[in-house]
Short mmCIF file of N, CA and C in Angstrom, two decimals:
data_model
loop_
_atom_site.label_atom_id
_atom_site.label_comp_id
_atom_site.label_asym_id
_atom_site.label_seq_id
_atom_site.Cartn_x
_atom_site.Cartn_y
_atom_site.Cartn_z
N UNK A 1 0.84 -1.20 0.00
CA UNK A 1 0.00 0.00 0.00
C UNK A 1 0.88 1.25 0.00
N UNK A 2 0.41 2.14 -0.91
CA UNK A 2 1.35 3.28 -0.88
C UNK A 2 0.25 4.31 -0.13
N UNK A 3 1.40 5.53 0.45
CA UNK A 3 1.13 6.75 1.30
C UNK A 3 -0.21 7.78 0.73
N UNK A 4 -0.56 7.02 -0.48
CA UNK A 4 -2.12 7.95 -1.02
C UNK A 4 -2.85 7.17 -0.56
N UNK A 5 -3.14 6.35 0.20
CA UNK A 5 -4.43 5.81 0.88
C UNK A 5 -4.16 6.39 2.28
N UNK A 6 -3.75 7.26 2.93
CA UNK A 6 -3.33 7.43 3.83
C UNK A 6 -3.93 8.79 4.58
N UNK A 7 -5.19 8.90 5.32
CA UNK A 7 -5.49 10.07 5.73
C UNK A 7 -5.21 10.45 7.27
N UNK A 8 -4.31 10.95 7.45
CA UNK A 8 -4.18 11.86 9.06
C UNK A 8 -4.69 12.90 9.78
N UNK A 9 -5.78 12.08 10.48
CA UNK A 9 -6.63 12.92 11.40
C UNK A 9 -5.98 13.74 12.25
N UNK A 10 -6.40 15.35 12.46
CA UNK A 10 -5.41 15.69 13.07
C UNK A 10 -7.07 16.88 13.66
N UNK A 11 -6.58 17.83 13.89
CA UNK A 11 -7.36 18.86 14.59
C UNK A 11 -8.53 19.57 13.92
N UNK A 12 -8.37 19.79 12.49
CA UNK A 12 -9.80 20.15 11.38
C UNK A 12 -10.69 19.41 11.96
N UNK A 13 -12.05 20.42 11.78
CA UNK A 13 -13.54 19.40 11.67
C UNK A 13 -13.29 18.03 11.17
N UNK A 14 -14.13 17.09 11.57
CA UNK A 14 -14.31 16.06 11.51
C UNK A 14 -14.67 15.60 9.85
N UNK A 15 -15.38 16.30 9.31
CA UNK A 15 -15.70 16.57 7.84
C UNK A 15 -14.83 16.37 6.65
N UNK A 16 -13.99 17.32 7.19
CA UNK A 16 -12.94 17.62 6.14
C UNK A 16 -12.26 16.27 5.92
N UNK A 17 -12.28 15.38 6.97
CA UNK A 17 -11.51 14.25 6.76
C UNK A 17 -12.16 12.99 6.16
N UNK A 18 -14.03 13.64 6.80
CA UNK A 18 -14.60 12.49 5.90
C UNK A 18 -14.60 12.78 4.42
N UNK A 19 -14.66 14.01 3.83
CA UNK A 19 -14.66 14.17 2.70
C UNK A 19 -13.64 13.92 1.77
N UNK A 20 -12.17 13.84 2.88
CA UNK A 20 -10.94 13.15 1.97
C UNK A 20 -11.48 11.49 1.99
N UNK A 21 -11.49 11.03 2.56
CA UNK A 21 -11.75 9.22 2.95
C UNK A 21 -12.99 9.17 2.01
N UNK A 22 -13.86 10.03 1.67
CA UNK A 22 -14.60 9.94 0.54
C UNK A 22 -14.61 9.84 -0.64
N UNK A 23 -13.40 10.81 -0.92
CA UNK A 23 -13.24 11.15 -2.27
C UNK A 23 -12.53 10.17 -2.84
N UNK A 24 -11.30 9.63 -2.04
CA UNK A 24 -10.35 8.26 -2.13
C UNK A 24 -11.26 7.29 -2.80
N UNK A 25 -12.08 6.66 -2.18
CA UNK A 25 -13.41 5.91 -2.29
C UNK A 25 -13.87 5.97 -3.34
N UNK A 26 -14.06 6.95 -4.17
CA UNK A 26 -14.96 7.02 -5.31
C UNK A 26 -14.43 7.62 -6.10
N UNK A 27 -12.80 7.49 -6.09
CA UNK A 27 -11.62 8.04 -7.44
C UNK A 27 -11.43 5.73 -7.43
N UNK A 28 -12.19 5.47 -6.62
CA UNK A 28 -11.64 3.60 -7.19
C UNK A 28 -10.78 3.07 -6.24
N UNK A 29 -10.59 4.00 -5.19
CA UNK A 29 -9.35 2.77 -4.12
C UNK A 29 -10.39 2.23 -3.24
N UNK A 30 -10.08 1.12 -2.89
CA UNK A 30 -10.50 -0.19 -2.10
C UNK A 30 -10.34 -0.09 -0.66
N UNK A 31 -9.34 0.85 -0.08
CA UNK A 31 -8.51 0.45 1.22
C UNK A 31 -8.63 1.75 1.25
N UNK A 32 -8.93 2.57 2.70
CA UNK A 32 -8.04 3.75 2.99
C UNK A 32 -7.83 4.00 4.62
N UNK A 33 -6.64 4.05 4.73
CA UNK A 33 -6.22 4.41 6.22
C UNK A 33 -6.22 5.63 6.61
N UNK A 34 -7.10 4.83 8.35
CA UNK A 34 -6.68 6.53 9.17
C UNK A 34 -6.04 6.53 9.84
N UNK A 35 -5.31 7.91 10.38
CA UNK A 35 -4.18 7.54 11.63
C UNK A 35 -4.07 8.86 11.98
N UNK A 36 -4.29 8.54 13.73
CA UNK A 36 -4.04 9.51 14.37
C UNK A 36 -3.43 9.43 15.85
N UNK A 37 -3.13 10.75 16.37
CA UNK A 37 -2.16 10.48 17.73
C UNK A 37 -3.55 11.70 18.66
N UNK A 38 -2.84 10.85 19.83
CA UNK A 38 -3.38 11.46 20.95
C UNK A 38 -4.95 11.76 20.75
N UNK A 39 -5.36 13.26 21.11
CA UNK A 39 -6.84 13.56 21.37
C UNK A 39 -7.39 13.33 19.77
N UNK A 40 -6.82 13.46 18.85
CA UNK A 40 -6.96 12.77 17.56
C UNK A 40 -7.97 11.77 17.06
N UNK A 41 -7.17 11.22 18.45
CA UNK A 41 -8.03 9.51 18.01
C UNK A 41 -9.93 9.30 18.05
N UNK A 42 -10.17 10.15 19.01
CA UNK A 42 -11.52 10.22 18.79
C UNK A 42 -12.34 10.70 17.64
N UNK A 43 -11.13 11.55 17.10
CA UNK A 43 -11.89 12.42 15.73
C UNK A 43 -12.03 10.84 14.94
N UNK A 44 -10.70 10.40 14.73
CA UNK A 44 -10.83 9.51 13.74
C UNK A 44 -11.78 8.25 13.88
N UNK A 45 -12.00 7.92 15.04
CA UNK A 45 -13.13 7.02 15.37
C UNK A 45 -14.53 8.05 14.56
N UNK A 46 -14.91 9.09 14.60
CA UNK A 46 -15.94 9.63 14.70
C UNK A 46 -15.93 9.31 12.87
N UNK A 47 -14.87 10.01 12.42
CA UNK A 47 -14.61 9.92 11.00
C UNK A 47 -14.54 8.69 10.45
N UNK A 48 -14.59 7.62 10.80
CA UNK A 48 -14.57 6.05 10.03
C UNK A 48 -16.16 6.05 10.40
N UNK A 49 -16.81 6.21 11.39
CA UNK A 49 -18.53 5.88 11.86
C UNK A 49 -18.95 6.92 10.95
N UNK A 50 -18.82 8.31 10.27
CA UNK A 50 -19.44 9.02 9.83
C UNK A 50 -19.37 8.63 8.15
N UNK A 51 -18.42 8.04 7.65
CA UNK A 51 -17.98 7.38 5.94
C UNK A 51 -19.18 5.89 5.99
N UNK A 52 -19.16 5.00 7.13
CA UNK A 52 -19.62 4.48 7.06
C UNK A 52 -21.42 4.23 7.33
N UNK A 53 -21.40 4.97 8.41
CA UNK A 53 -23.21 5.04 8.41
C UNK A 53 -23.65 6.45 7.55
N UNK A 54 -22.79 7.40 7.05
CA UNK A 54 -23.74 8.32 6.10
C UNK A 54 -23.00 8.59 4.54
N UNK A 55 -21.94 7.82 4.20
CA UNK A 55 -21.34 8.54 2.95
C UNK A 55 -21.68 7.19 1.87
N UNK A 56 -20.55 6.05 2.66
CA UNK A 56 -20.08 4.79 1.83
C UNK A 56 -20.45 3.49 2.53
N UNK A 57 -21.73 3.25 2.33
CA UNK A 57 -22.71 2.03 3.18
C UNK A 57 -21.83 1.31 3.47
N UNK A 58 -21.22 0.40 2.11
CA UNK A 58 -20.15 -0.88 1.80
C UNK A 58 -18.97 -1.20 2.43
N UNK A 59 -18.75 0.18 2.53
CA UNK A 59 -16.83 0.80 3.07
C UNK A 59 -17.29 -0.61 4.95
N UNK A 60 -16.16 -1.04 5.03
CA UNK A 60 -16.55 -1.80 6.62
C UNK A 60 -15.00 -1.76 7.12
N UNK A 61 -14.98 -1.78 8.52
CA UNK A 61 -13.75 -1.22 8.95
C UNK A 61 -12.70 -2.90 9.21
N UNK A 62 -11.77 -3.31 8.55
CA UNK A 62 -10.72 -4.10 8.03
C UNK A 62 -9.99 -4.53 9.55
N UNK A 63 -9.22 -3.39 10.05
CA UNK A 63 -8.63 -3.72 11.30
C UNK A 63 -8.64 -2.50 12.21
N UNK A 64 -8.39 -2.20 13.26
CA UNK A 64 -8.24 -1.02 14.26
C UNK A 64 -7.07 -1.47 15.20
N UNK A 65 -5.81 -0.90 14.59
CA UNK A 65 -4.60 -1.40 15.59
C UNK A 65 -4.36 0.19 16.05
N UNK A 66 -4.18 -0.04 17.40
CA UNK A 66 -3.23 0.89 18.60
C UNK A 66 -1.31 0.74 18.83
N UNK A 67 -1.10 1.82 19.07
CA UNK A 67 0.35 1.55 19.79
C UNK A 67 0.63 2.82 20.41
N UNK A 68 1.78 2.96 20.80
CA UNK A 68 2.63 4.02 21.47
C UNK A 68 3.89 4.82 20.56
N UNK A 69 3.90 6.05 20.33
CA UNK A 69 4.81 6.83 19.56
C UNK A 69 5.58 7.34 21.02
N UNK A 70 7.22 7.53 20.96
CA UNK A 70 7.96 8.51 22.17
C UNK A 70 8.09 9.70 21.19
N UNK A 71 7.48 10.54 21.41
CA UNK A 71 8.28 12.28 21.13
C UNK A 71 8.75 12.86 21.79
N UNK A 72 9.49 13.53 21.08
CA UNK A 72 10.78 14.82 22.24
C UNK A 72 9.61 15.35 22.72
N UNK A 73 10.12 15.70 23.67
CA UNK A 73 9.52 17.69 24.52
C UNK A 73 10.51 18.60 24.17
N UNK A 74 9.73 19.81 24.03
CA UNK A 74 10.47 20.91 24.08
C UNK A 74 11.48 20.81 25.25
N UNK A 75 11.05 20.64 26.14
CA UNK A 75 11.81 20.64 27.60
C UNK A 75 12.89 20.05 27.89
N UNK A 76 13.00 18.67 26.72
CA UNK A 76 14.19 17.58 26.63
C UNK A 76 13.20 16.42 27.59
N UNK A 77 13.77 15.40 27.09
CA UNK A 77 13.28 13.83 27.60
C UNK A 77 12.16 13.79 26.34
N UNK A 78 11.35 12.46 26.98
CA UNK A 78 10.28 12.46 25.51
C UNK A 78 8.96 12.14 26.81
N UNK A 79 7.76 11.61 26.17
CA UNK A 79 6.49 11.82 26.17
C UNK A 79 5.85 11.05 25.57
N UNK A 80 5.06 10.03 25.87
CA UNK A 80 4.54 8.97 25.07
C UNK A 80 3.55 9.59 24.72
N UNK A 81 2.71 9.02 23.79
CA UNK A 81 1.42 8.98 23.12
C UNK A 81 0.95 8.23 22.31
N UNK A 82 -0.09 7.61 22.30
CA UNK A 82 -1.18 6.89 21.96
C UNK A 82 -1.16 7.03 20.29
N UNK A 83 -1.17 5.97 19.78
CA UNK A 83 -1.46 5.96 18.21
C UNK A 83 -2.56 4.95 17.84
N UNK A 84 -3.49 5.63 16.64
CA UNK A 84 -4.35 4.44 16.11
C UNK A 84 -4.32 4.75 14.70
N UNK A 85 -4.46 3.83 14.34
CA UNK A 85 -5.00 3.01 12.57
C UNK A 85 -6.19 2.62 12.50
N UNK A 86 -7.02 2.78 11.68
CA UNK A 86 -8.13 2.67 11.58
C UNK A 86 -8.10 2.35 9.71
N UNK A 87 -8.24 0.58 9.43
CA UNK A 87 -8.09 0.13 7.85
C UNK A 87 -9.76 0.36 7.34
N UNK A 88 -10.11 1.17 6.14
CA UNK A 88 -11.54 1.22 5.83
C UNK A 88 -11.23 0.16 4.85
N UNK A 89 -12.02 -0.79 4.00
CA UNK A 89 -12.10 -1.41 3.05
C UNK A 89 -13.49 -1.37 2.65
N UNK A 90 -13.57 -1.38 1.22
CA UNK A 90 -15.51 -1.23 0.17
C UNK A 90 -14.80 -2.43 -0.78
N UNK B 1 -19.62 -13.23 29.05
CA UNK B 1 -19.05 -12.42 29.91
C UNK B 1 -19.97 -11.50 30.59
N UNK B 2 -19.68 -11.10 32.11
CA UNK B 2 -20.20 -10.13 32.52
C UNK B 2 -19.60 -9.11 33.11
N UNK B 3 -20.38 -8.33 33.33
CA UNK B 3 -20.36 -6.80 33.52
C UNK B 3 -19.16 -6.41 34.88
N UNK B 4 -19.13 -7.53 35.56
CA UNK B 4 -18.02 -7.39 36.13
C UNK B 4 -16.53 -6.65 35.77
N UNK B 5 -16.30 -7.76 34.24
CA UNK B 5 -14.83 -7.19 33.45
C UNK B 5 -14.99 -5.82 32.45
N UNK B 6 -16.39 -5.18 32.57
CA UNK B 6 -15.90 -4.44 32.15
C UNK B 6 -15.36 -2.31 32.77
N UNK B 7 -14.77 -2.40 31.96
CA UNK B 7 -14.48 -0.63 33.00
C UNK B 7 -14.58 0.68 32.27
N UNK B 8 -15.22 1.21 32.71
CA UNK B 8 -15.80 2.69 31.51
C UNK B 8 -14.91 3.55 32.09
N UNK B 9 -14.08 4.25 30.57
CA UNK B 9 -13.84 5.22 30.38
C UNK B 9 -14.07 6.51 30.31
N UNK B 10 -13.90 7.57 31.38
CA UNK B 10 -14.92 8.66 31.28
C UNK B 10 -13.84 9.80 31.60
N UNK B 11 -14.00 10.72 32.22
CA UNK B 11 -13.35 11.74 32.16
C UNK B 11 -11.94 11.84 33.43
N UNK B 12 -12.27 11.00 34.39
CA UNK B 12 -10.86 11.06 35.17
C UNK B 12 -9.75 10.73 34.35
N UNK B 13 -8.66 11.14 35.31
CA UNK B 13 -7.09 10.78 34.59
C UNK B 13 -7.09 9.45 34.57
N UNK B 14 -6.37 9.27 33.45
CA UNK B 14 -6.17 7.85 33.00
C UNK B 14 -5.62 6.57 33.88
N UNK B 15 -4.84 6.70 34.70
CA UNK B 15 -4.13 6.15 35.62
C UNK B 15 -4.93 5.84 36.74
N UNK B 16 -6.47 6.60 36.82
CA UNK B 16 -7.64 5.74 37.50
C UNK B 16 -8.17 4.47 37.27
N UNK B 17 -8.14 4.66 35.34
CA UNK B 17 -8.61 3.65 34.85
C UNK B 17 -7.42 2.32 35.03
N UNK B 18 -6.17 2.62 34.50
CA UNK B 18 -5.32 1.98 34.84
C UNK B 18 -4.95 0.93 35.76
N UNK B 19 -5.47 1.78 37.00
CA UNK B 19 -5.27 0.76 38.53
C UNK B 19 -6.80 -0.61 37.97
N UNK B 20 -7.93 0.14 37.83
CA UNK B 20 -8.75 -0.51 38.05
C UNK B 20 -8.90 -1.63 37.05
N UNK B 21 -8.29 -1.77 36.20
CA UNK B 21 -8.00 -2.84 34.88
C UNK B 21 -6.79 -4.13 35.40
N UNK B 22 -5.83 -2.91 35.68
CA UNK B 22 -4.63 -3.54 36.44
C UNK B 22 -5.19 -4.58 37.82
N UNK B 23 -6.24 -4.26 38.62
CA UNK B 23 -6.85 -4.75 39.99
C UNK B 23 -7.14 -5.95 39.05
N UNK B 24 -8.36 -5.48 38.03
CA UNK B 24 -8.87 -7.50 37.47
C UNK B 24 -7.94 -7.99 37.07
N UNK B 25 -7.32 -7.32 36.36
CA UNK B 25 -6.04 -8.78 36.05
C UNK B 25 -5.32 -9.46 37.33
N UNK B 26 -4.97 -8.65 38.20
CA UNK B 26 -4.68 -9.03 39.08
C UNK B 26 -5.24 -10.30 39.95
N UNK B 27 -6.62 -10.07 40.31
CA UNK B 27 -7.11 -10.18 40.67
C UNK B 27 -8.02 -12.28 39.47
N UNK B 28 -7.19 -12.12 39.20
CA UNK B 28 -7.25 -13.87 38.25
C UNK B 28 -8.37 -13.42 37.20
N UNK B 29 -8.68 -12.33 36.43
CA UNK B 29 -9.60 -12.16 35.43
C UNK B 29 -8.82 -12.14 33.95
N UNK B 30 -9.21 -12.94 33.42
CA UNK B 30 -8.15 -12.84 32.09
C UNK B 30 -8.64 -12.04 31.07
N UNK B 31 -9.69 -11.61 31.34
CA UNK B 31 -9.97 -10.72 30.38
C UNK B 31 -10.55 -9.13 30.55
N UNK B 32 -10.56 -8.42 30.01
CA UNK B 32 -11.42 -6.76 30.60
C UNK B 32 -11.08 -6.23 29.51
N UNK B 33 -12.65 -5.45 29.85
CA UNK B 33 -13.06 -4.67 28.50
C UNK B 33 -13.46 -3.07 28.84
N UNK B 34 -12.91 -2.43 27.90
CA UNK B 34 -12.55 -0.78 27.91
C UNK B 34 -13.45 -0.26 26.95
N UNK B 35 -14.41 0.25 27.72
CA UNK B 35 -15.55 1.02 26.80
C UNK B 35 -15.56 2.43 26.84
N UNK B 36 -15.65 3.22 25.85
CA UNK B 36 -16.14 4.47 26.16
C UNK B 36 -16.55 5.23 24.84
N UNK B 37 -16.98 6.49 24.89
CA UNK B 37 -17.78 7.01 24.14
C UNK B 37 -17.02 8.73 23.79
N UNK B 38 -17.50 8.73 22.82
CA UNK B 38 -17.00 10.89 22.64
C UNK B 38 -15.77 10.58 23.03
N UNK B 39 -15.22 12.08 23.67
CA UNK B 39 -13.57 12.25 23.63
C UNK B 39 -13.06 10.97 24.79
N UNK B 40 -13.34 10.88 25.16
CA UNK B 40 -13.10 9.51 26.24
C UNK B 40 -11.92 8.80 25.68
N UNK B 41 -12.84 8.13 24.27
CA UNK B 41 -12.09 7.60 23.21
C UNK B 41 -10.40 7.29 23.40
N UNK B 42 -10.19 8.58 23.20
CA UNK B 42 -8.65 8.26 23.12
C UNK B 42 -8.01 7.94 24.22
N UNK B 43 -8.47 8.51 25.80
CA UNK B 43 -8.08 7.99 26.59
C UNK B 43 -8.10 6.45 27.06
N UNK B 44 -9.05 5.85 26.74
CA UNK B 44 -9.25 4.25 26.73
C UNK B 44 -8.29 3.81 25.53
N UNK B 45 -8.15 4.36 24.73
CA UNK B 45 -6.81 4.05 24.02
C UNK B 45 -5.47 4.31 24.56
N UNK B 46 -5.39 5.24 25.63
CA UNK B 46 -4.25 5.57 26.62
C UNK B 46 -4.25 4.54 27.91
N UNK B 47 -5.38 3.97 28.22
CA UNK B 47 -5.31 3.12 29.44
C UNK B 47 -4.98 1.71 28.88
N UNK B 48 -5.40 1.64 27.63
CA UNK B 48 -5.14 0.29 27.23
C UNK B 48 -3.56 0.12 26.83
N UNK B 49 -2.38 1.21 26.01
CA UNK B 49 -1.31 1.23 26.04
C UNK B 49 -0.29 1.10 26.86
N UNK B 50 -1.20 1.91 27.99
CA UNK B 50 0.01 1.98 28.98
C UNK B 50 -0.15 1.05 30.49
N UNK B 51 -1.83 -0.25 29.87
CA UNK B 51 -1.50 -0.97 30.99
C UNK B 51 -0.43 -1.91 30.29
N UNK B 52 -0.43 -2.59 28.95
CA UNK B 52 0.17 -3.03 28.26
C UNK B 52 2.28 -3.16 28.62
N UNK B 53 2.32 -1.62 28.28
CA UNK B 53 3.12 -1.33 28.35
C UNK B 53 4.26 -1.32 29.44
N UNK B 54 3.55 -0.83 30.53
CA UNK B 54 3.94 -0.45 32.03
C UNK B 54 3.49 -1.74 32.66
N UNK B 55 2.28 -2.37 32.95
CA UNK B 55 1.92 -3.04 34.03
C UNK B 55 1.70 -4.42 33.72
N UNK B 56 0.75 -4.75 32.90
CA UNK B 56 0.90 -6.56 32.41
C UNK B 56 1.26 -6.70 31.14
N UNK B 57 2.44 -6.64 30.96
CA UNK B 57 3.25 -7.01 29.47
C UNK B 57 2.71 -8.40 28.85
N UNK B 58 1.90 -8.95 29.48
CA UNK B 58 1.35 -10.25 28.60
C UNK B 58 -0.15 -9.63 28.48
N UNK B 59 -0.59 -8.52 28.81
CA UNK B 59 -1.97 -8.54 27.90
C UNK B 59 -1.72 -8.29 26.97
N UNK B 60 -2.98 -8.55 25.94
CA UNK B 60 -2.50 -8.00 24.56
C UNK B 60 -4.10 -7.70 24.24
N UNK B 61 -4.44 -6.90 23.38
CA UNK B 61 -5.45 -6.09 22.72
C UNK B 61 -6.50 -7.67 21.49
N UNK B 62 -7.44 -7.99 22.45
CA UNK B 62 -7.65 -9.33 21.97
C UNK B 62 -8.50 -8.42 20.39
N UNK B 63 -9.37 -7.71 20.70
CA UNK B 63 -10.45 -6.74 19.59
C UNK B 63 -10.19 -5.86 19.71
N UNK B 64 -10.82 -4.83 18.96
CA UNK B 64 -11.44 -3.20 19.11
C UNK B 64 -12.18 -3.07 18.49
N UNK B 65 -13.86 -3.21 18.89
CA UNK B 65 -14.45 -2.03 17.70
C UNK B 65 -15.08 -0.70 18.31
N UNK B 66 -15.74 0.00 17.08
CA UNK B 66 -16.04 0.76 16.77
C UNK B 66 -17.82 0.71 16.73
N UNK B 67 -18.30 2.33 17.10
CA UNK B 67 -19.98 1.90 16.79
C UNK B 67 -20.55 3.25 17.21
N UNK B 68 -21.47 3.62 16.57
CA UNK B 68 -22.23 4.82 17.08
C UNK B 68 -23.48 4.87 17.97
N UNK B 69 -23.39 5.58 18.32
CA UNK B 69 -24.65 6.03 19.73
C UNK B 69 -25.87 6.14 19.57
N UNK B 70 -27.10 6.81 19.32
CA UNK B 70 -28.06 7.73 19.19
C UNK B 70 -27.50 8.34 20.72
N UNK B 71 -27.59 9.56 20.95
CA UNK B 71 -27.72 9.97 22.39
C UNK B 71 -28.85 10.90 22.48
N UNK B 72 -30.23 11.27 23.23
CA UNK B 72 -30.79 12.43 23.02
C UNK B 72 -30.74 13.95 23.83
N UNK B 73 -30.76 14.89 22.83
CA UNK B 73 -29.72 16.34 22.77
C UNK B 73 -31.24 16.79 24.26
N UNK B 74 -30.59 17.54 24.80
CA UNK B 74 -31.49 19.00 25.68
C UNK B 74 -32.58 19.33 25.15
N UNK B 75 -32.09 20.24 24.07
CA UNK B 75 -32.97 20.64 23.25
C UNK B 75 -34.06 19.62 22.42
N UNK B 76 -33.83 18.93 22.54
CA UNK B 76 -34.44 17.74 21.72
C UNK B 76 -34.03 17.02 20.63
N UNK B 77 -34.32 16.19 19.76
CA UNK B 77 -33.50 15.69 19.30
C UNK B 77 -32.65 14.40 19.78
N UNK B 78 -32.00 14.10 18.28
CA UNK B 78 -31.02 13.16 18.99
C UNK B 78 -29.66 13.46 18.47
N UNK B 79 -28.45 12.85 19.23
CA UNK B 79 -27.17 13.24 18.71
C UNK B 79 -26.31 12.07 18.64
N UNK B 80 -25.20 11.85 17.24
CA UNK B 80 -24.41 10.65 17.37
C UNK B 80 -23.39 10.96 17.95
N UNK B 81 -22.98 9.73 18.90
CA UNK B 81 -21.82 9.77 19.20
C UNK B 81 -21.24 8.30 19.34
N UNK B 82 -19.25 8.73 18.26
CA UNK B 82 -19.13 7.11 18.28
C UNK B 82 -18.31 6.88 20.08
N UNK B 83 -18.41 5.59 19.74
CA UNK B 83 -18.06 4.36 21.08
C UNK B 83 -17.12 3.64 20.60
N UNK B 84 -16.38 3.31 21.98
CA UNK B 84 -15.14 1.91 21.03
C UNK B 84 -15.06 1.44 22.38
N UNK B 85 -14.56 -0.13 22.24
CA UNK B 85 -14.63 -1.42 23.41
C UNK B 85 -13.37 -1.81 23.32
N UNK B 86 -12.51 -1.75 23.50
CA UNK B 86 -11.02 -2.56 23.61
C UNK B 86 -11.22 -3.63 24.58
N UNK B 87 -10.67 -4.92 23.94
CA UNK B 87 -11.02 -6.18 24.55
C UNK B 87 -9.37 -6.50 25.17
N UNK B 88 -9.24 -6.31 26.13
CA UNK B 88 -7.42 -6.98 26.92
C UNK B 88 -7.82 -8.27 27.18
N UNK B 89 -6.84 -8.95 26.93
CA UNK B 89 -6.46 -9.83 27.13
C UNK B 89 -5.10 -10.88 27.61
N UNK B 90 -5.68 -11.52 29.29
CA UNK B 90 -3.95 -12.13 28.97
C UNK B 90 -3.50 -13.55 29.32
#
């Protein structure tokens, strides 16, 4: 899978992201990933339930894997945070 | 399964949820389940990493899904909101 199936939920309305994961969808790709960190992750939950109960009936969610990213701090040392994937497949 | 294993995710710091996941395992339950709803979300994705991580290195993330709400609004109405269940396992 290459990096154009690839949408990163980040802080925009919730929309904007269904409307990318949409458009993917109906240019003919099969697969499209979401991924997001931290408070993120809820958007992107919201955004796979919103493609699927109002955009792309068919689209059904493939896998939902979690993990842990370390980032620097400004401050020095690092800071864990929460990562998810979210695989759509139609 | 019952309602025993499971532990809702809601707005305290995460490390509430933590102990109390950490207690059933402890406690001879091999399994517990992490529910929550709206921004919650990501934090049950934070309790589930970092019991993983930090406290029982043999659970492992048996499921996850995904699912929407009806909730009904003040004003009237109803409002969606998605939900997710992380299934530990160890």
């Amino acid at each position: 899978m290459t990096d154009e199936n690839v949408v990163y939920v980040g802080n925009k309305p919730p929309m904007s992201y269904v409307l990318a994961v949409t458009t993917q969808f109906n240019t003919g790709t099969s697969e499209v990933v979401l991924k997001a960190r931290g408070k993120a992750i809820s958007r992107a939950v919201d955004v796979a339930e919103i493609v699927r109960n109002r955009f792309i009936p068919e689209a059904q969610v493939a896998s939902i894997t979690t993990g842990t990213e370390e980032l620097p701090r400004k401050e020095g040392g690092t800071t864990n945070t929460s990562t998810i994937e979210i695989v759509l497949k139609k």
